[in-house]
GROMACS .gro file of C-alpha atoms in nm:
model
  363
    1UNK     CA    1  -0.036   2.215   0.433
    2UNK     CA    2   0.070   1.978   0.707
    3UNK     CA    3   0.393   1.871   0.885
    4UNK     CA    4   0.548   1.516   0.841
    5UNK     CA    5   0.792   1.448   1.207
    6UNK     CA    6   0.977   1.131   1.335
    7UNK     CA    7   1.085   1.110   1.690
    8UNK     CA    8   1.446   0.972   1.766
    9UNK     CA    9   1.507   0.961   2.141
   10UNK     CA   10   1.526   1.311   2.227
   11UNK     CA   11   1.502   1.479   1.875
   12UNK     CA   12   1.192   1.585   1.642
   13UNK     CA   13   1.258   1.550   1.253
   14UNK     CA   14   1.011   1.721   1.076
   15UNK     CA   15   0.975   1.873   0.747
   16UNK     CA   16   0.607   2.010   0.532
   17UNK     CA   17   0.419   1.833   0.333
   18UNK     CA   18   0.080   1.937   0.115
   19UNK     CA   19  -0.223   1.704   0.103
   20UNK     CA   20  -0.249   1.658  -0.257
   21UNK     CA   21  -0.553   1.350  -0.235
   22UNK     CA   22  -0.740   1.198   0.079
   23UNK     CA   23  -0.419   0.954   0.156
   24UNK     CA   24  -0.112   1.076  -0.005
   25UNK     CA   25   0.067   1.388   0.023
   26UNK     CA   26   0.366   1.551  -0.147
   27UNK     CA   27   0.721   1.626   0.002
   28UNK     CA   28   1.061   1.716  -0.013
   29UNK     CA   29   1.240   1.390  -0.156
   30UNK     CA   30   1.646   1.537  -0.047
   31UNK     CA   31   1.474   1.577   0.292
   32UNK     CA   32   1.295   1.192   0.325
   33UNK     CA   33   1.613   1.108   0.188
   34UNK     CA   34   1.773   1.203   0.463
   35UNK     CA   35   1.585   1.017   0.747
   36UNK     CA   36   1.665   0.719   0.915
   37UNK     CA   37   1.441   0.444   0.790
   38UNK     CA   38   1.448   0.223   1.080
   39UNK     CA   39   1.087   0.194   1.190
   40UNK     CA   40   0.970   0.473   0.977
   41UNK     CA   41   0.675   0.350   0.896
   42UNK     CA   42   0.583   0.257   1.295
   43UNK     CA   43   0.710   0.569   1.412
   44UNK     CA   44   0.642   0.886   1.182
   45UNK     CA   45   0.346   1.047   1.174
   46UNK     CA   46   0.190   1.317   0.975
   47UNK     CA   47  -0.020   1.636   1.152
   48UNK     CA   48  -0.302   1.812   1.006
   49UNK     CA   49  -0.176   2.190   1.070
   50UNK     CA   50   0.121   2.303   1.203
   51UNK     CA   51   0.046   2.253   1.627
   52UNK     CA   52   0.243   1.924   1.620
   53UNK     CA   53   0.175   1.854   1.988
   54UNK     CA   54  -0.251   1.892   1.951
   55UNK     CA   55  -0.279   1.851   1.601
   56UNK     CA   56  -0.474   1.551   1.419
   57UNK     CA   57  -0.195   1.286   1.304
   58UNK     CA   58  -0.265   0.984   1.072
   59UNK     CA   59   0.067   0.728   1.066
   60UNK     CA   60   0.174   0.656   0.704
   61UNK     CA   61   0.174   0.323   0.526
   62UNK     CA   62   0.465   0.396   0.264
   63UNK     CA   63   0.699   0.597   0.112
   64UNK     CA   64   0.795   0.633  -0.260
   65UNK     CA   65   1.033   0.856  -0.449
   66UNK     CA   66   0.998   1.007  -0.808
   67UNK     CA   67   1.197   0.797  -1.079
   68UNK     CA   68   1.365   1.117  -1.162
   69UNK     CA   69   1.484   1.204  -0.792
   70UNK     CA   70   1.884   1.121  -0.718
   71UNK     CA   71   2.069   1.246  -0.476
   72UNK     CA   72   2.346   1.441  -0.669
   73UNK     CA   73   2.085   1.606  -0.901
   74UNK     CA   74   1.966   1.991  -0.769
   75UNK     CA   75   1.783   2.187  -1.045
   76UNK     CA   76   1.667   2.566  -1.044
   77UNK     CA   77   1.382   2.689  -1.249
   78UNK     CA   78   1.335   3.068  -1.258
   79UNK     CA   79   0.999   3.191  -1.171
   80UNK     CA   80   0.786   3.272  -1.478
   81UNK     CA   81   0.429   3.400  -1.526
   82UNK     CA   82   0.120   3.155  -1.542
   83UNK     CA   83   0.092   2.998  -1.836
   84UNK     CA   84  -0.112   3.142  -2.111
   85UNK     CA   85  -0.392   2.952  -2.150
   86UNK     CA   86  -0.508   3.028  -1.796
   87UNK     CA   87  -0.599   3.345  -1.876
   88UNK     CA   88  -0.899   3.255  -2.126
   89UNK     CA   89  -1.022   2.978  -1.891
   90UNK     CA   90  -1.118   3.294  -1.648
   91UNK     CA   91  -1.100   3.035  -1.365
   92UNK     CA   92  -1.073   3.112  -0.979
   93UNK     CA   93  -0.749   3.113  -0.779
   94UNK     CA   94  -0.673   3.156  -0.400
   95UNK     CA   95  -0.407   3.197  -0.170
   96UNK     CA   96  -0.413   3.083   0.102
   97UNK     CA   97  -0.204   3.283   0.404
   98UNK     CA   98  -0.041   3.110   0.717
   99UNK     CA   99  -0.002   3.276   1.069
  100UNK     CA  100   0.364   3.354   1.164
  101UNK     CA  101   0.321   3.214   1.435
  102UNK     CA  102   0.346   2.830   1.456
  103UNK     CA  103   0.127   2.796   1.783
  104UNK     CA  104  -0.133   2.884   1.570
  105UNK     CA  105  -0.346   2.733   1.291
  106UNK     CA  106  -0.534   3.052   1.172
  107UNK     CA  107  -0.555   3.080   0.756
  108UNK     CA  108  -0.633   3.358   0.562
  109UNK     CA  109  -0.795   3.295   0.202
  110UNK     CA  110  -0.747   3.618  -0.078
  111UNK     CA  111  -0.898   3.581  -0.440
  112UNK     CA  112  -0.677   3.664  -0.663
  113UNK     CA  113  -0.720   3.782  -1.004
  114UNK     CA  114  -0.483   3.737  -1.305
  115UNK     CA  115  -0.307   4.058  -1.405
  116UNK     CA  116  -0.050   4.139  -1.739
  117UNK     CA  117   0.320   4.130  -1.723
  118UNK     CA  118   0.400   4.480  -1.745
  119UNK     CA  119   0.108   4.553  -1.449
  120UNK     CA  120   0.275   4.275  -1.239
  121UNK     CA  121   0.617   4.399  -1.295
  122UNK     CA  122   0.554   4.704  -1.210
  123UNK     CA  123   0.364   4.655  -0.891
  124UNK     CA  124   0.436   4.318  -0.756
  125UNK     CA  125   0.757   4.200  -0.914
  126UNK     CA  126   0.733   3.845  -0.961
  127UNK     CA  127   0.461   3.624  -1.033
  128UNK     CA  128   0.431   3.252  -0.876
  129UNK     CA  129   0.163   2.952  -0.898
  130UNK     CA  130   0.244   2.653  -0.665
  131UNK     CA  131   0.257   2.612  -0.302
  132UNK     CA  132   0.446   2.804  -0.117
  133UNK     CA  133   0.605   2.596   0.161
  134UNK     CA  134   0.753   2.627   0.523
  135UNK     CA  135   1.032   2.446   0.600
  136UNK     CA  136   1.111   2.164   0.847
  137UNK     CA  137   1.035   2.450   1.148
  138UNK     CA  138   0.996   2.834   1.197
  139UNK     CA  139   1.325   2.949   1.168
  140UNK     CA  140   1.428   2.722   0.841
  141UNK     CA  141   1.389   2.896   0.492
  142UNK     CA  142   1.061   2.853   0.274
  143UNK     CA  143   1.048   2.640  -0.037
  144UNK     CA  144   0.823   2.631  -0.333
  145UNK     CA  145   0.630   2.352  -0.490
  146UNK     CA  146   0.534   2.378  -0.855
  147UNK     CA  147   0.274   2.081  -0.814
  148UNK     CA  148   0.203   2.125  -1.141
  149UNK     CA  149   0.500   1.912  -1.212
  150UNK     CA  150   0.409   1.615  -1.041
  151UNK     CA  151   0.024   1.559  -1.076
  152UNK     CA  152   0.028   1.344  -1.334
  153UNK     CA  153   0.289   1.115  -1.135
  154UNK     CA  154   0.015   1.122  -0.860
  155UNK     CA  155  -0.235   1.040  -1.046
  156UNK     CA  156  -0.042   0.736  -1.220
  157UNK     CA  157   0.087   0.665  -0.884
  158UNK     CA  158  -0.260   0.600  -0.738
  159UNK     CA  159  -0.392   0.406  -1.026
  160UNK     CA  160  -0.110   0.167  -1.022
  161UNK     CA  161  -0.155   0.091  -0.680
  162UNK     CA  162  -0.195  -0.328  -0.673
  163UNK     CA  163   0.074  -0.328  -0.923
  164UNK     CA  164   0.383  -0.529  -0.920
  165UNK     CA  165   0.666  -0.308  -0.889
  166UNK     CA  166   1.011  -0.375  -1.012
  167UNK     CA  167   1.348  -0.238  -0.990
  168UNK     CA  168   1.642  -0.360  -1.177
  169UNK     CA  169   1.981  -0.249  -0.955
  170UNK     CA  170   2.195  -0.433  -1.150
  171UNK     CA  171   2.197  -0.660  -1.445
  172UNK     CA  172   2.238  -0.918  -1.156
  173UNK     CA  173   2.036  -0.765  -0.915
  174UNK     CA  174   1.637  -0.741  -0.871
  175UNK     CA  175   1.405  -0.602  -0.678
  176UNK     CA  176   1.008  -0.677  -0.725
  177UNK     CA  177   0.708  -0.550  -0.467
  178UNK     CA  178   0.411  -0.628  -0.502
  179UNK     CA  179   0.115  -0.420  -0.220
  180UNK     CA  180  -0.274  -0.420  -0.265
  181UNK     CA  181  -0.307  -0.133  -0.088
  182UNK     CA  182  -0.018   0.076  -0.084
  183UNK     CA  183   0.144   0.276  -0.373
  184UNK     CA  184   0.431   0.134  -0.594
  185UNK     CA  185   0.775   0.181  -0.429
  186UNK     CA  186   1.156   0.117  -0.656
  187UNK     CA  187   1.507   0.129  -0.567
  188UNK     CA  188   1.664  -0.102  -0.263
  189UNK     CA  189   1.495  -0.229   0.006
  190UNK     CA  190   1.484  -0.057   0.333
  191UNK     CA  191   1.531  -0.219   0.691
  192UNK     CA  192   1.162  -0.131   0.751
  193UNK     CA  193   1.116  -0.360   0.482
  194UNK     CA  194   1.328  -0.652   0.551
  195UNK     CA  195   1.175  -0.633   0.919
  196UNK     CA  196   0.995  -1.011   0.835
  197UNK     CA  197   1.098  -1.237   0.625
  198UNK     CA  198   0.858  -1.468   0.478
  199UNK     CA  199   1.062  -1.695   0.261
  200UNK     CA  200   1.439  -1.752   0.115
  201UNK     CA  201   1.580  -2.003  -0.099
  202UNK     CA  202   1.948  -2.040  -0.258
  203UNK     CA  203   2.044  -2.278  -0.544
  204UNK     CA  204   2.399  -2.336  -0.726
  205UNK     CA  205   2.374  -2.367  -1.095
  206UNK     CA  206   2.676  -2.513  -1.298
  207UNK     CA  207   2.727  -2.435  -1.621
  208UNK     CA  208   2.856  -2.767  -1.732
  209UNK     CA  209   3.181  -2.981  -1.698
  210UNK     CA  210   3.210  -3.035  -2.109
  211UNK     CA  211   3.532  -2.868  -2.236
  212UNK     CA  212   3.372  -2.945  -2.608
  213UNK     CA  213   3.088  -2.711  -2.579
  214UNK     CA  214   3.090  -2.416  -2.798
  215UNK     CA  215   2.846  -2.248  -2.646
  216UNK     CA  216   2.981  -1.867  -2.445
  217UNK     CA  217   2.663  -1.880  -2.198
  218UNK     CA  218   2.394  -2.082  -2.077
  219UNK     CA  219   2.066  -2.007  -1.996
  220UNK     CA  220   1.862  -2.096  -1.686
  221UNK     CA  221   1.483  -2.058  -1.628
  222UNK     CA  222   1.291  -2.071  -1.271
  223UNK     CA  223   0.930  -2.009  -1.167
  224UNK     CA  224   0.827  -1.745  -0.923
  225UNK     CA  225   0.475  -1.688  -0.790
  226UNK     CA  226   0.314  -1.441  -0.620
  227UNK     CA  227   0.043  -1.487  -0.379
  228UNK     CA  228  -0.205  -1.203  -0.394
  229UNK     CA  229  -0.366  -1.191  -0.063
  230UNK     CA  230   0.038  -1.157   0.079
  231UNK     CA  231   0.165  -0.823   0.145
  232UNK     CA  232   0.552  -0.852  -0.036
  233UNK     CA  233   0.694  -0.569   0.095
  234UNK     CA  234   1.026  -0.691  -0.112
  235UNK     CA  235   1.173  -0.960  -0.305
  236UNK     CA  236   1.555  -0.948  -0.347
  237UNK     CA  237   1.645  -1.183  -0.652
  238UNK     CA  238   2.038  -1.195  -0.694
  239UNK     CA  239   2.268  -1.430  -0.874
  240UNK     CA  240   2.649  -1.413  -0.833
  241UNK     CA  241   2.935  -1.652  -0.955
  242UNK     CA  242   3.105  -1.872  -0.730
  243UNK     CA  243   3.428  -1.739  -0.876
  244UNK     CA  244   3.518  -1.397  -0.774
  245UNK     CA  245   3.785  -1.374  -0.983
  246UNK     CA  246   3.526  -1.415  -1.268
  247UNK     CA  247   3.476  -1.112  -1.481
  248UNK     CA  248   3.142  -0.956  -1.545
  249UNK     CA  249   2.839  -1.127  -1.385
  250UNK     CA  250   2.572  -1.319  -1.419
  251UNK     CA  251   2.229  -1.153  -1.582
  252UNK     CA  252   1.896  -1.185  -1.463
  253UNK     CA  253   1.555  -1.068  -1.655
  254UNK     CA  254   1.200  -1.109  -1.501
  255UNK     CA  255   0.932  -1.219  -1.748
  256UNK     CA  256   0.540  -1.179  -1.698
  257UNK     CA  257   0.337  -1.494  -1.787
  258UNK     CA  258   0.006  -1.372  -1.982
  259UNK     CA  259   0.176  -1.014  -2.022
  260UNK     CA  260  -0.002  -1.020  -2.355
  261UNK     CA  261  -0.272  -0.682  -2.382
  262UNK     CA  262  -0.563  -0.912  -2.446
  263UNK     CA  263  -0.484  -1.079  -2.103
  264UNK     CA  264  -0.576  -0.966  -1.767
  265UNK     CA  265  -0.373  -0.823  -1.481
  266UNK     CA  266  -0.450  -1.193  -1.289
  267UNK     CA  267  -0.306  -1.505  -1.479
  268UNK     CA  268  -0.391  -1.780  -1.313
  269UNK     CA  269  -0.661  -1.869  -1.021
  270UNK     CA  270  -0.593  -2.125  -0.788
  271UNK     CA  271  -0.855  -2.297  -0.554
  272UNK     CA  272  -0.799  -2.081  -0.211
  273UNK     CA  273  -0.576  -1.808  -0.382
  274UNK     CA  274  -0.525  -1.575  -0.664
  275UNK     CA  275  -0.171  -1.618  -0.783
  276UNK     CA  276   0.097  -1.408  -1.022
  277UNK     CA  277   0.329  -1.584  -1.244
  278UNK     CA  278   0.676  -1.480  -1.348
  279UNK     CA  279   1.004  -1.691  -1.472
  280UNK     CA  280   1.319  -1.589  -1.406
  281UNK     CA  281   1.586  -1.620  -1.691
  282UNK     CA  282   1.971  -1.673  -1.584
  283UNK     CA  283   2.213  -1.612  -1.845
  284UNK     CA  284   2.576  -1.734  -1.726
  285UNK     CA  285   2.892  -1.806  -1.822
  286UNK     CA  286   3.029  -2.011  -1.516
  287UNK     CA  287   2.902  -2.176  -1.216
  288UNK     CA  288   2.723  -1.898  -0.950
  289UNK     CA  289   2.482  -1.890  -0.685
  290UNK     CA  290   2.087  -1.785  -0.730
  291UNK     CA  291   1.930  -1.710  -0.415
  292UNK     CA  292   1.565  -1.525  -0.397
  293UNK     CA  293   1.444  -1.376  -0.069
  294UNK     CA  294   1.088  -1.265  -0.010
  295UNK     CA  295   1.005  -0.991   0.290
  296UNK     CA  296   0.629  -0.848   0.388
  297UNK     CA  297   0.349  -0.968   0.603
  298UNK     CA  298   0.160  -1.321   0.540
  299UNK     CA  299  -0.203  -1.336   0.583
  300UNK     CA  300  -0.356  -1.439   0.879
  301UNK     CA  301  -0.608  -1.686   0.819
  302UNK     CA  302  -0.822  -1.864   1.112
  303UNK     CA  303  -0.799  -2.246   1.151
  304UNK     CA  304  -1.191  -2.374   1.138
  305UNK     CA  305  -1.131  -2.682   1.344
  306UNK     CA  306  -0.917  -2.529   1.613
  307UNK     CA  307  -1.184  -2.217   1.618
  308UNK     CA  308  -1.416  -2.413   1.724
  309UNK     CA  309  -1.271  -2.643   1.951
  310UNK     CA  310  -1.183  -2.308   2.139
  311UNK     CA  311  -1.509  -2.155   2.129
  312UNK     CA  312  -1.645  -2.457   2.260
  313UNK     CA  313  -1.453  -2.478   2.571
  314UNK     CA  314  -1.443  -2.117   2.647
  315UNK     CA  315  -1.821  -2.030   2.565
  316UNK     CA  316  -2.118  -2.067   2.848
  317UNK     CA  317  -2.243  -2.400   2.927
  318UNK     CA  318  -2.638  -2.434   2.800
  319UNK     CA  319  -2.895  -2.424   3.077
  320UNK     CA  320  -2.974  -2.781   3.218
  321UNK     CA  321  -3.370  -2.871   3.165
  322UNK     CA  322  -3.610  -3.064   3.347
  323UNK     CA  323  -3.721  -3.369   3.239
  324UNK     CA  324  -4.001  -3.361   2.984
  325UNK     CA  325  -4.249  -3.505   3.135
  326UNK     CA  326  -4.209  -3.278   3.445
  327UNK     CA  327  -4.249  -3.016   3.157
  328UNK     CA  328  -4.558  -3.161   2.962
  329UNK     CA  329  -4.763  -3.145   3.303
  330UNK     CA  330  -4.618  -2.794   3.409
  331UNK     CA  331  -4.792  -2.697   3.047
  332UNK     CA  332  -5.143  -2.844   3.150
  333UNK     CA  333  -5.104  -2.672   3.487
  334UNK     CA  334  -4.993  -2.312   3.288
  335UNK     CA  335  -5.336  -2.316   3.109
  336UNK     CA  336  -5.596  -2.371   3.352
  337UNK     CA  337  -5.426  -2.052   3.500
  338UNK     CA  338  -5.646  -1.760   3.448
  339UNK     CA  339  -5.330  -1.574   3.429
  340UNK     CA  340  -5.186  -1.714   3.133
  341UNK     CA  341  -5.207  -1.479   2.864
  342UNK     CA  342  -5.323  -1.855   2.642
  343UNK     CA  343  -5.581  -1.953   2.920
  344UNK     CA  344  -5.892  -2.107   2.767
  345UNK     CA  345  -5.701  -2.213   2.418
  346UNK     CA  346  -5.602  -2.515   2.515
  347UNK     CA  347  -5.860  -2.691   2.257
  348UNK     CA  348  -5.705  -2.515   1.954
  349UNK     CA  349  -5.954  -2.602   1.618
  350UNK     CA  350  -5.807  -2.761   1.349
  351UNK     CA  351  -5.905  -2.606   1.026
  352UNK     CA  352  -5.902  -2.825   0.695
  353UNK     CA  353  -5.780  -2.705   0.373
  354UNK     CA  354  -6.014  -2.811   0.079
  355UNK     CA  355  -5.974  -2.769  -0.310
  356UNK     CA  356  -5.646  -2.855  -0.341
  357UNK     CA  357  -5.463  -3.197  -0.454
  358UNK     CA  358  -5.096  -3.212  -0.403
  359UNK     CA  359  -4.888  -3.486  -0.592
  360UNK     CA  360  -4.531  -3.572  -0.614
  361UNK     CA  361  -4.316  -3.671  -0.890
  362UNK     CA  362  -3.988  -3.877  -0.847
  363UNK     CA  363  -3.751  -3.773  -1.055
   0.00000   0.00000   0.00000
């Protein structure tokens, strides 16, 4: 178990979290929720222990919340026995025991051993399997976290990581991510993640000046492609009609070129970069507005020619040498010296090479 905290000015936010694999660990999501996200990612930390002052911390990359966490939902499960088919498995358990005292990191390990109902009402009451969980300090009341619930999600959540990610706000509203290294993150962009803004493009589309034409809506298709070697930490797609007295709104779908199962994850390779292809298909009913803005971090890539012109000016000058002639007769004079490790082998034997024809072939 180990303690998530953000420092604002003079406070400490913190709240537990359990390791669940090397990089990711599990949390309260009412309690992330609650955070300021401004420079989250730069600023909070996560300790190994409870000793947040001397404790190992690692900073975190991202942040992602189950698709079945909202704000206004609270649910309470009663605490039941083990399920039954963990009794004929006869498999090990521990509990593991925290100090009191939050100076200190010392953990006590008990094996425990399954028991019946009727033995575990009588003697200890209740029965529990999760974590059992501090809360954001000393003095706050414990939680409990039936992990059972969301391994599966972690698991999934760790195999999709590379994975575009897309959440649809409205039926005129987008949001796609795309990460290589980080999990897959839905719902509105943060201001952590509009921090830099790589590109942003906005386009009117009319629907058509014909009072003739029969037709309710019209349909509009753009290109979008994804660079895989950029980190998109968000891509806000939005369309909106210039009208505001207009009813309803514009709709917007995102569509996967090669989404077909016999295709791979990658459709199309370029000559420097690996790219992504979707299309974007506008259905309207009067003139609006299409705008697409793309936030994350753009690869840094290293200019050959200006590399080198650098290195060359800032690298040591090569040694000047003598003329060789000067250097031919210092050689002569280095082997008549007895104390030349090659004294006396300056008439070197040649050795010829018999038995063997070589011949060349143009071809």
């Amino acid at each position: 178990m180990d303690i998530f905290f953000l420092n604002i000015e003079q406070k400490r936010l913190t709240t537990a979290v359990v390791l669940v694999t090397r990089q990711m660990v599990v949390a309260t999501a009412l309690e992330i929720d609650k955070l300021p996200k401004k420079d989250l990612r730069a600023r909070a930390r996560v300790v190994i222990g409870r000793n947040c002052s001397a404790g190992p911390g690692v900073g975190i990359r991202d942040y992602s919340y189950h698709h079945d966490y909202s704000r206004s939902t609270f649910k309470l499960r009663p605490i039941c026995s083990p399920p039954a088919a963990l009794y004929a498995q006869n498999q090990s358990f521990f509990a593991m025991v925290l100090s009191a005292d939050c100076d200190r990191s010392e953990i006590t390990i008990h094996n425990m051993e399954f028991v019946a109902k009727e033995e575990c009402r009588t003697y200890y009451r209740r029965a529990q399997l999760g974590f059992g969980v501090y809360g954001p300090g000393c003095q706050a009341p414990a939680r409990f976290l039936d992990y059972g619930m969301y391994h599966e999600w972690v698991q999934r959540s760790v195999q999709r990581i590379g994975r575009p990610a897309i959440t649809k706000l409205a039926p005129n509203h987008i949001v796609l991510r795309r990460s290589r290294s980080n999990i897959q993150r839905f719902g509105p962009c943060d201001s952590g993640e509009k921090s830099s803004q790589l590109y942003t493009e906005s386009v009117e589309i009319q629907r058509g000046s014909d009072p003739m034409s029969r037709l309710p809506e019209g349909k509009y298709y753009l290109n979008l492609t994804i660079i895989s070697d950029v980190e998109y930490s968000c891509i806000v797609l939005r369309a909106d009609y210039k009208d505001k007295n207009k009813d309803g709104t514009p709709s917007l779908r995102l569509r996967r070129y090669c989404a077909g199962s016999g295709h791979s994850s990658t459709c199309f390779t370029g000559v420097q970069f690996i790219q992504i292809l979707f299309y974007v298909e506008i259905t309207f009913g009067s003139t609006l507005k299409y705008s697409v803005t793309a936030y994350g971090r753009a690869v840094k890539a290293i200019d050959p020619f200006r590399a080198h012109k650098y290195a060359n000016r800032v690298r040591n000058k090569f040694p000047k040498l003598l003329n060789h002639k000067l250097t031919k007769e210092l050689f002569k004079e280095f082997l008549d010296d007895a104390s030349y490790r090659w004294y006396g082998k300056n008439k070197m034997k040649s050795r010829e090479v018999t038995g063997f024809k070589s011949t060349t072939t143009d071809l």
